[in-house]
Amino acid sequence: MLGIPLGALGEIFAEASQATAGKAGDAAVLLSVEIRRLRGEAGLSQPELAVLVGYTRQYISMAERPQKNLPSLDLVRALDAALGAGGTLVALREGAKNEQRARRETLIRRAVSPISTLADASPAMPTPAAVLELRDALTEYRFDVPGRGPAGTRGAYAELRDLKRDLKAAFDAYQQSRFTIAASRVSTLLADVRLVSEECSESDQDEVFGVLALSYQAAASVLVKVGEADLAWVAAERGLTVAMRSGHLAVQGSLVRSVAFSLLSTGRLEPAMRLIDSGARLLEPEIGKGSTTLSVYGMLFLAGAMAAARFGDSARTVDYLHEASSAADRLGRDANDLWTAFGPTNVAIHRVNTAAELGDIKTVLDSTLQLDSPVIPMERRVRYFLDIARAHSLVGHHEEALGTVIKAERMAPDHVRQHHLARKVVATLIQSSPRKSGVELEKLAQRVGIAMAV
């Protein structure tokens, strides 16, 4: 069994997360992280670096802590030269300064004008009808007579093979970044498989429960992508409860990852990592028995790496990535068992994803992954390109950032137009533009739901 009782998962999720008031902007955080990282790579203590640049240790310490007050441009230039950053630190400081200016301008506009602008208050994108249907499917509670369909009438139940086909179609749509289509298919699938689970024979229960659990996982995956993280946790937790009733260990592990990712998406990073560690212990004795369990096991560590990176724990991030890489080496190929897309390439993508979370801009921009293999889902490719675009935007590479977002949008419009990273990139480009934004950027802003200043 899991190290964390199922009943405790709700308590973990229910812990309220508080936003830090007046925290530094993204570029300011990345600047401090990059200074600290480069100093560590150089093997210098704070006092040693202070001597090199002609400042006191206190100045170095403050520069390595994200604050509303930025380190002076002279200090950042000295640090950039001493640490061999090649202008990266100076560019990050300029980006942070632009963020500060934009925040001040936004406050002024709000004070003098009823017109609100830009990304800090992006207008809500219209919710597709299919997503509303999925929301309804998860919040519908009915108490029917056992063995009967809704309203007490026996329904025409789908065959198990048809449910498996529909499950594949739902996950395929998700991995192709066609989230509205995936939501529609999952809504129908959940209704069908619930009915079958009420009618199936005892010999079919394991298979039916496995399909039902994975249907909930598909629902959770879609809901996270469309910004319904809380409801995604509800779906994932229901799926895990059903999975534990099935005899499929790989399905159980897959739903552990789904719950953990839902926790991660709501900012509950430490509970997510605890759950991932428990799930890994659950699967470890069985990973030699087939590629599916091994793939699920490896994906647990990739989810753990993302949680650790968002938590700011670079050492733990490295540990999780090492475990995932070992599992990928053991698998020996890029695969998609149980819709994991696990293999060496996905591990490489997560190295970039986690570097972006940790503020390691150099690693992100140095990445040159080739993602042409049909095994790599569109969803994974798009996330990779959005991280690249975000890094470009933070160091002032405006054309590269805009071009990368547009490239990703051509690949998966549904995905990019709903993704928070795309909105962040566009907002940064608008805020840091020294002149009127170009037509291409203005049109992209409209498509991702950012209102331009009036």
Coordinates of N, CA and C in Angstrom, one line a residue, residues 121-127 449:
A121 N -4.0 41.1 -15.2 CA -5.5 40.9 -15.0 C -6.0 40.5 -16.4
S122 N -5.4 39.4 -16.9 CA -5.8 38.9 -18.2 C -7.3 38.5 -18.2
P123 N -8.1 38.9 -19.2 CA -9.5 38.5 -19.2 C -9.6 37.0 -19.3
A124 N -10.6 36.5 -18.6 CA -10.8 35.1 -18.7 C -11.2 34.7 -20.1
M125 N -10.5 33.6 -20.6 CA -10.9 33.1 -21.9 C -12.2 32.4 -21.8
P126 N -13.0 32.5 -22.9 CA -14.3 31.7 -22.8 C -14.1 30.3 -22.6
T127 N -14.8 29.7 -21.7 CA -14.7 28.3 -21.4 C -15.4 27.4 -22.4
G449 N -5.5 36.2 -25.0 CA -6.4 36.7 -24.0 C -5.8 37.9 -23.2

